[in-house]
Amino acid sequence: VPAAPVLADFHLHTYHSHDCGVTIEQLVARARELGLGALAVTDHDSVAGLAEAAEAARAAGITAVAGVEISVTWEGRTVHVVGLQMDPAHPELQAGLRRLRAGREARAKAMAASSSAMFSTWRPTRFMSEPKLSFIEKTPIEPVSAERLAPFEGDIAVPSK
């Protein structure tokens, strides 16, 4: 008897990524609300939230898969590679992630210094007195049926109910 399809999302970000403000608690609560049976937190160049995510998911009855989204340069272009079911404590992975984060921090400091010099005489206008945009947006979770992941069917863990 084939197993029932499991809704899963294996590419989710939290506040451990530089581009997201969602807490792990919020993410897992939304996943549970949507009926996900499995998820992977794949923060940019960070595995810092994986233990917390695994614990929160387990408490919610959701299977957690260890993940990370790694930024790499390939043929002169930046490419993001999602890694799943890896060992987050592996020394080479940890060293590589530290190098990536250090490089991002150095680039950000250089851009800030450049921007500071460029805008040293800039003053906000009265129209800019209140922010119009929220920079912290909720991450939408789009459930993916295990049937759509057919090539990976054997790798999808089905949680016991």
PDB file of C-alpha atoms in Angstrom:
ATOM      1  CA  VAL A   1       0.000   0.000   0.000  1.00  0.00           C
ATOM      2  CA  PRO A   2       1.579   3.298  -1.052  1.00  0.00           C
ATOM      3  CA  ALA A   3       2.127   5.858   1.676  1.00  0.00           C
ATOM      4  CA  ALA A   4      -0.140   8.893   1.713  1.00  0.00           C
ATOM      5  CA  PRO A   5       1.451  12.017   0.194  1.00  0.00           C
ATOM      6  CA  VAL A   6       3.203  14.261   2.685  1.00  0.00           C
ATOM      7  CA  LEU A   7       3.105  18.008   2.255  1.00  0.00           C
ATOM      8  CA  ALA A   8       6.629  19.345   2.661  1.00  0.00           C
ATOM      9  CA  ASP A   9       8.710  22.440   2.060  1.00  0.00           C
ATOM     10  CA  PHE A  10      12.464  21.927   1.949  1.00  0.00           C
ATOM     11  CA  HIS A  11      13.553  25.529   1.323  1.00  0.00           C
ATOM     12  CA  LEU A  12      12.585  27.763   4.230  1.00  0.00           C
ATOM     13  CA  HIS A  13      14.401  30.736   5.765  1.00  0.00           C
ATOM     14  CA  THR A  14      14.372  32.207   9.275  1.00  0.00           C
ATOM     15  CA  TYR A  15      15.960  35.208  10.936  1.00  0.00           C
ATOM     16  CA  HIS A  16      19.279  33.333  10.749  1.00  0.00           C
ATOM     17  CA  SER A  17      19.302  34.307   7.047  1.00  0.00           C
ATOM     18  CA  HIS A  18      20.238  37.843   6.100  1.00  0.00           C
ATOM     19  CA  ASP A  19      17.001  38.271   4.125  1.00  0.00           C
ATOM     20  CA  CYS A  20      14.280  37.117   6.510  1.00  0.00           C
ATOM     21  CA  GLY A  21      12.846  38.158   9.864  1.00  0.00           C
ATOM     22  CA  VAL A  22      10.701  35.124  10.649  1.00  0.00           C
ATOM     23  CA  THR A  23      11.412  33.281  13.888  1.00  0.00           C
ATOM     24  CA  ILE A  24      11.640  29.523  13.966  1.00  0.00           C
ATOM     25  CA  GLU A  25       8.589  29.445  16.215  1.00  0.00           C
ATOM     26  CA  GLN A  26       6.580  31.462  13.659  1.00  0.00           C
ATOM     27  CA  LEU A  27       7.786  29.283  10.804  1.00  0.00           C
ATOM     28  CA  VAL A  28       6.888  26.001  12.497  1.00  0.00           C
ATOM     29  CA  ALA A  29       3.511  27.344  13.617  1.00  0.00           C
ATOM     30  CA  ARG A  30       2.713  28.343  10.013  1.00  0.00           C
ATOM     31  CA  ALA A  31       3.910  24.962   8.722  1.00  0.00           C
ATOM     32  CA  ARG A  32       1.636  23.190  11.186  1.00  0.00           C
ATOM     33  CA  GLU A  33      -1.258  25.472  10.242  1.00  0.00           C
ATOM     34  CA  LEU A  34      -0.755  24.509   6.583  1.00  0.00           C
ATOM     35  CA  GLY A  35      -0.563  20.805   7.405  1.00  0.00           C
ATOM     36  CA  LEU A  36       3.058  20.251   6.451  1.00  0.00           C
ATOM     37  CA  GLY A  37       4.414  16.889   7.501  1.00  0.00           C
ATOM     38  CA  ALA A  38       8.064  17.744   6.810  1.00  0.00           C
ATOM     39  CA  LEU A  39      10.202  20.854   6.466  1.00  0.00           C
ATOM     40  CA  ALA A  40      13.799  21.945   6.096  1.00  0.00           C
ATOM     41  CA  VAL A  41      15.149  25.230   7.370  1.00  0.00           C
ATOM     42  CA  THR A  42      17.722  26.264   4.755  1.00  0.00           C
ATOM     43  CA  ASP A  43      19.097  29.567   5.960  1.00  0.00           C
ATOM     44  CA  HIS A  44      21.710  31.372   3.867  1.00  0.00           C
ATOM     45  CA  ASP A  45      25.191  30.192   4.808  1.00  0.00           C
ATOM     46  CA  SER A  46      24.077  29.276   8.344  1.00  0.00           C
ATOM     47  CA  VAL A  47      23.062  26.178  10.266  1.00  0.00           C
ATOM     48  CA  ALA A  48      22.643  28.138  13.513  1.00  0.00           C
ATOM     49  CA  GLY A  49      18.889  27.496  13.771  1.00  0.00           C
ATOM     50  CA  LEU A  50      18.765  23.803  12.915  1.00  0.00           C
ATOM     51  CA  ALA A  51      18.717  22.400  16.469  1.00  0.00           C
ATOM     52  CA  GLU A  52      15.960  24.816  17.495  1.00  0.00           C
ATOM     53  CA  ALA A  53      14.021  24.062  14.304  1.00  0.00           C
ATOM     54  CA  ALA A  54      14.285  20.300  14.867  1.00  0.00           C
ATOM     55  CA  GLU A  55      13.018  20.659  18.420  1.00  0.00           C
ATOM     56  CA  ALA A  56      10.140  22.971  17.452  1.00  0.00           C
ATOM     57  CA  ALA A  57       9.145  20.768  14.517  1.00  0.00           C
ATOM     58  CA  ARG A  58       9.245  17.615  16.639  1.00  0.00           C
ATOM     59  CA  ALA A  59       6.981  19.287  19.223  1.00  0.00           C
ATOM     60  CA  ALA A  60       4.558  20.185  16.408  1.00  0.00           C
ATOM     61  CA  GLY A  61       4.557  16.659  14.965  1.00  0.00           C
ATOM     62  CA  ILE A  62       6.537  17.693  11.881  1.00  0.00           C
ATOM     63  CA  THR A  63       9.631  15.930  10.522  1.00  0.00           C
ATOM     64  CA  ALA A  64      12.604  18.273  10.276  1.00  0.00           C
ATOM     65  CA  VAL A  65      15.341  17.746   7.707  1.00  0.00           C
ATOM     66  CA  ALA A  66      18.727  19.419   8.270  1.00  0.00           C
ATOM     67  CA  GLY A  67      19.398  21.972   5.546  1.00  0.00           C
ATOM     68  CA  VAL A  68      21.409  24.984   4.443  1.00  0.00           C
ATOM     69  CA  GLU A  69      21.498  27.281   1.400  1.00  0.00           C
ATOM     70  CA  ILE A  70      25.098  27.871   0.381  1.00  0.00           C
ATOM     71  CA  SER A  71      26.197  30.731  -1.862  1.00  0.00           C
ATOM     72  CA  VAL A  72      28.825  29.649  -4.372  1.00  0.00           C
ATOM     73  CA  THR A  73      30.427  31.160  -7.446  1.00  0.00           C
ATOM     74  CA  TRP A  74      30.141  29.058 -10.571  1.00  0.00           C
ATOM     75  CA  GLU A  75      31.311  30.273 -13.971  1.00  0.00           C
ATOM     76  CA  GLY A  76      31.522  33.823 -12.621  1.00  0.00           C
ATOM     77  CA  ARG A  77      27.962  33.847 -11.254  1.00  0.00           C
ATOM     78  CA  THR A  78      26.641  33.530  -7.708  1.00  0.00           C
ATOM     79  CA  VAL A  79      24.522  30.427  -7.362  1.00  0.00           C
ATOM     80  CA  HIS A  80      22.602  29.272  -4.305  1.00  0.00           C
ATOM     81  CA  VAL A  81      22.799  25.550  -3.629  1.00  0.00           C
ATOM     82  CA  VAL A  82      20.390  23.936  -1.169  1.00  0.00           C
ATOM     83  CA  GLY A  83      21.923  21.091   0.811  1.00  0.00           C
ATOM     84  CA  LEU A  84      19.712  18.647   2.688  1.00  0.00           C
ATOM     85  CA  GLN A  85      20.343  15.898   5.226  1.00  0.00           C
ATOM     86  CA  MET A  86      23.927  16.973   5.823  1.00  0.00           C
ATOM     87  CA  ASP A  87      25.831  17.018   9.104  1.00  0.00           C
ATOM     88  CA  PRO A  88      25.573  20.616  10.364  1.00  0.00           C
ATOM     89  CA  ALA A  89      28.536  20.042  12.711  1.00  0.00           C
ATOM     90  CA  HIS A  90      30.906  18.822   9.976  1.00  0.00           C
ATOM     91  CA  PRO A  91      34.154  20.814  10.404  1.00  0.00           C
ATOM     92  CA  GLU A  92      34.634  21.539   6.681  1.00  0.00           C
ATOM     93  CA  LEU A  93      31.051  22.744   6.343  1.00  0.00           C
ATOM     94  CA  GLN A  94      31.434  24.973   9.412  1.00  0.00           C
ATOM     95  CA  ALA A  95      34.715  26.436   8.098  1.00  0.00           C
ATOM     96  CA  GLY A  96      33.209  27.103   4.675  1.00  0.00           C
ATOM     97  CA  LEU A  97      30.147  28.799   6.149  1.00  0.00           C
ATOM     98  CA  ARG A  98      32.372  30.998   8.353  1.00  0.00           C
ATOM     99  CA  ARG A  99      34.338  32.082   5.248  1.00  0.00           C
ATOM    100  CA  LEU A 100      31.131  32.900   3.348  1.00  0.00           C
ATOM    101  CA  ARG A 101      29.704  34.943   6.227  1.00  0.00           C
ATOM    102  CA  ALA A 102      33.016  36.801   6.713  1.00  0.00           C
ATOM    103  CA  GLY A 103      33.088  37.660   3.005  1.00  0.00           C
ATOM    104  CA  ARG A 104      29.503  38.939   3.120  1.00  0.00           C
ATOM    105  CA  GLU A 105      30.291  41.060   6.185  1.00  0.00           C
ATOM    106  CA  ALA A 106      33.384  42.553   4.516  1.00  0.00           C
ATOM    107  CA  ARG A 107      31.354  43.417   1.384  1.00  0.00           C
ATOM    108  CA  ALA A 108      28.616  45.014   3.510  1.00  0.00           C
ATOM    109  CA  LYS A 109      31.156  47.152   5.382  1.00  0.00           C
ATOM    110  CA  ALA A 110      32.745  48.259   2.118  1.00  0.00           C
ATOM    111  CA  MET A 111      29.334  49.174   0.665  1.00  0.00           C
ATOM    112  CA  ALA A 112      28.399  51.065   3.835  1.00  0.00           C
ATOM    113  CA  ALA A 113      31.644  53.035   3.723  1.00  0.00           C
ATOM    114  CA  SER A 114      31.125  53.810   0.040  1.00  0.00           C
ATOM    115  CA  SER A 115      27.494  54.817   0.613  1.00  0.00           C
ATOM    116  CA  SER A 116      28.447  56.945   3.592  1.00  0.00           C
ATOM    117  CA  ALA A 117      30.894  58.955   1.497  1.00  0.00           C
ATOM    118  CA  MET A 118      28.442  59.244  -1.395  1.00  0.00           C
ATOM    119  CA  PHE A 119      25.575  60.486   0.763  1.00  0.00           C
ATOM    120  CA  SER A 120      27.504  62.600   3.273  1.00  0.00           C
ATOM    121  CA  THR A 121      25.563  65.713   2.211  1.00  0.00           C
ATOM    122  CA  TRP A 122      22.205  63.946   1.788  1.00  0.00           C
ATOM    123  CA  ARG A 123      19.359  64.975   4.090  1.00  0.00           C
ATOM    124  CA  PRO A 124      15.941  63.321   4.273  1.00  0.00           C
ATOM    125  CA  THR A 125      13.026  65.335   2.945  1.00  0.00           C
ATOM    126  CA  ARG A 126       9.742  65.805   4.780  1.00  0.00           C
ATOM    127  CA  PHE A 127       8.264  63.074   2.572  1.00  0.00           C
ATOM    128  CA  MET A 128      10.727  60.575   3.996  1.00  0.00           C
ATOM    129  CA  SER A 129       9.945  61.177   7.657  1.00  0.00           C
ATOM    130  CA  GLU A 130       8.138  57.847   8.063  1.00  0.00           C
ATOM    131  CA  PRO A 131       9.160  54.525   6.587  1.00  0.00           C
ATOM    132  CA  LYS A 132       6.758  53.325   3.930  1.00  0.00           C
ATOM    133  CA  LEU A 133       8.011  49.754   3.676  1.00  0.00           C
ATOM    134  CA  SER A 134       8.392  46.972   6.162  1.00  0.00           C
ATOM    135  CA  PHE A 135      11.722  45.235   5.754  1.00  0.00           C
ATOM    136  CA  ILE A 136      10.613  42.233   7.754  1.00  0.00           C
ATOM    137  CA  GLU A 137       8.103  40.228   5.807  1.00  0.00           C
ATOM    138  CA  LYS A 138       6.528  36.949   6.719  1.00  0.00           C
ATOM    139  CA  THR A 139       7.901  34.095   4.681  1.00  0.00           C
ATOM    140  CA  PRO A 140       5.124  32.449   2.724  1.00  0.00           C
ATOM    141  CA  ILE A 141       5.155  28.688   2.941  1.00  0.00           C
ATOM    142  CA  GLU A 142       3.941  26.970  -0.169  1.00  0.00           C
ATOM    143  CA  PRO A 143       3.232  23.304   0.522  1.00  0.00           C
ATOM    144  CA  VAL A 144       4.685  20.862  -1.971  1.00  0.00           C
ATOM    145  CA  SER A 145       3.130  17.439  -2.332  1.00  0.00           C
ATOM    146  CA  ALA A 146       5.478  14.489  -2.018  1.00  0.00           C
ATOM    147  CA  GLU A 147       4.058  13.309  -5.361  1.00  0.00           C
ATOM    148  CA  ARG A 148       5.695  16.313  -7.043  1.00  0.00           C
ATOM    149  CA  LEU A 149       8.993  15.191  -5.554  1.00  0.00           C
ATOM    150  CA  ALA A 150       8.703  11.711  -7.087  1.00  0.00           C
ATOM    151  CA  PRO A 151      12.431  11.332  -7.865  1.00  0.00           C
ATOM    152  CA  PHE A 152      13.128  11.851  -4.157  1.00  0.00           C
ATOM    153  CA  GLU A 153      10.243   9.717  -2.888  1.00  0.00           C
ATOM    154  CA  GLY A 154      12.498   7.314  -1.012  1.00  0.00           C
ATOM    155  CA  ASP A 155      14.134  10.179   0.887  1.00  0.00           C
ATOM    156  CA  ILE A 156      10.947  11.750   2.248  1.00  0.00           C
ATOM    157  CA  ALA A 157      10.350  10.844   5.855  1.00  0.00           C
ATOM    158  CA  VAL A 158       6.702  10.294   6.708  1.00  0.00           C
ATOM    159  CA  PRO A 159       5.948  11.278  10.296  1.00  0.00           C
ATOM    160  CA  SER A 160       3.978   8.853  12.423  1.00  0.00           C
ATOM    161  CA  LYS A 161       0.627  10.158  13.563  1.00  0.00           C
TER     162      LYS A 161
END
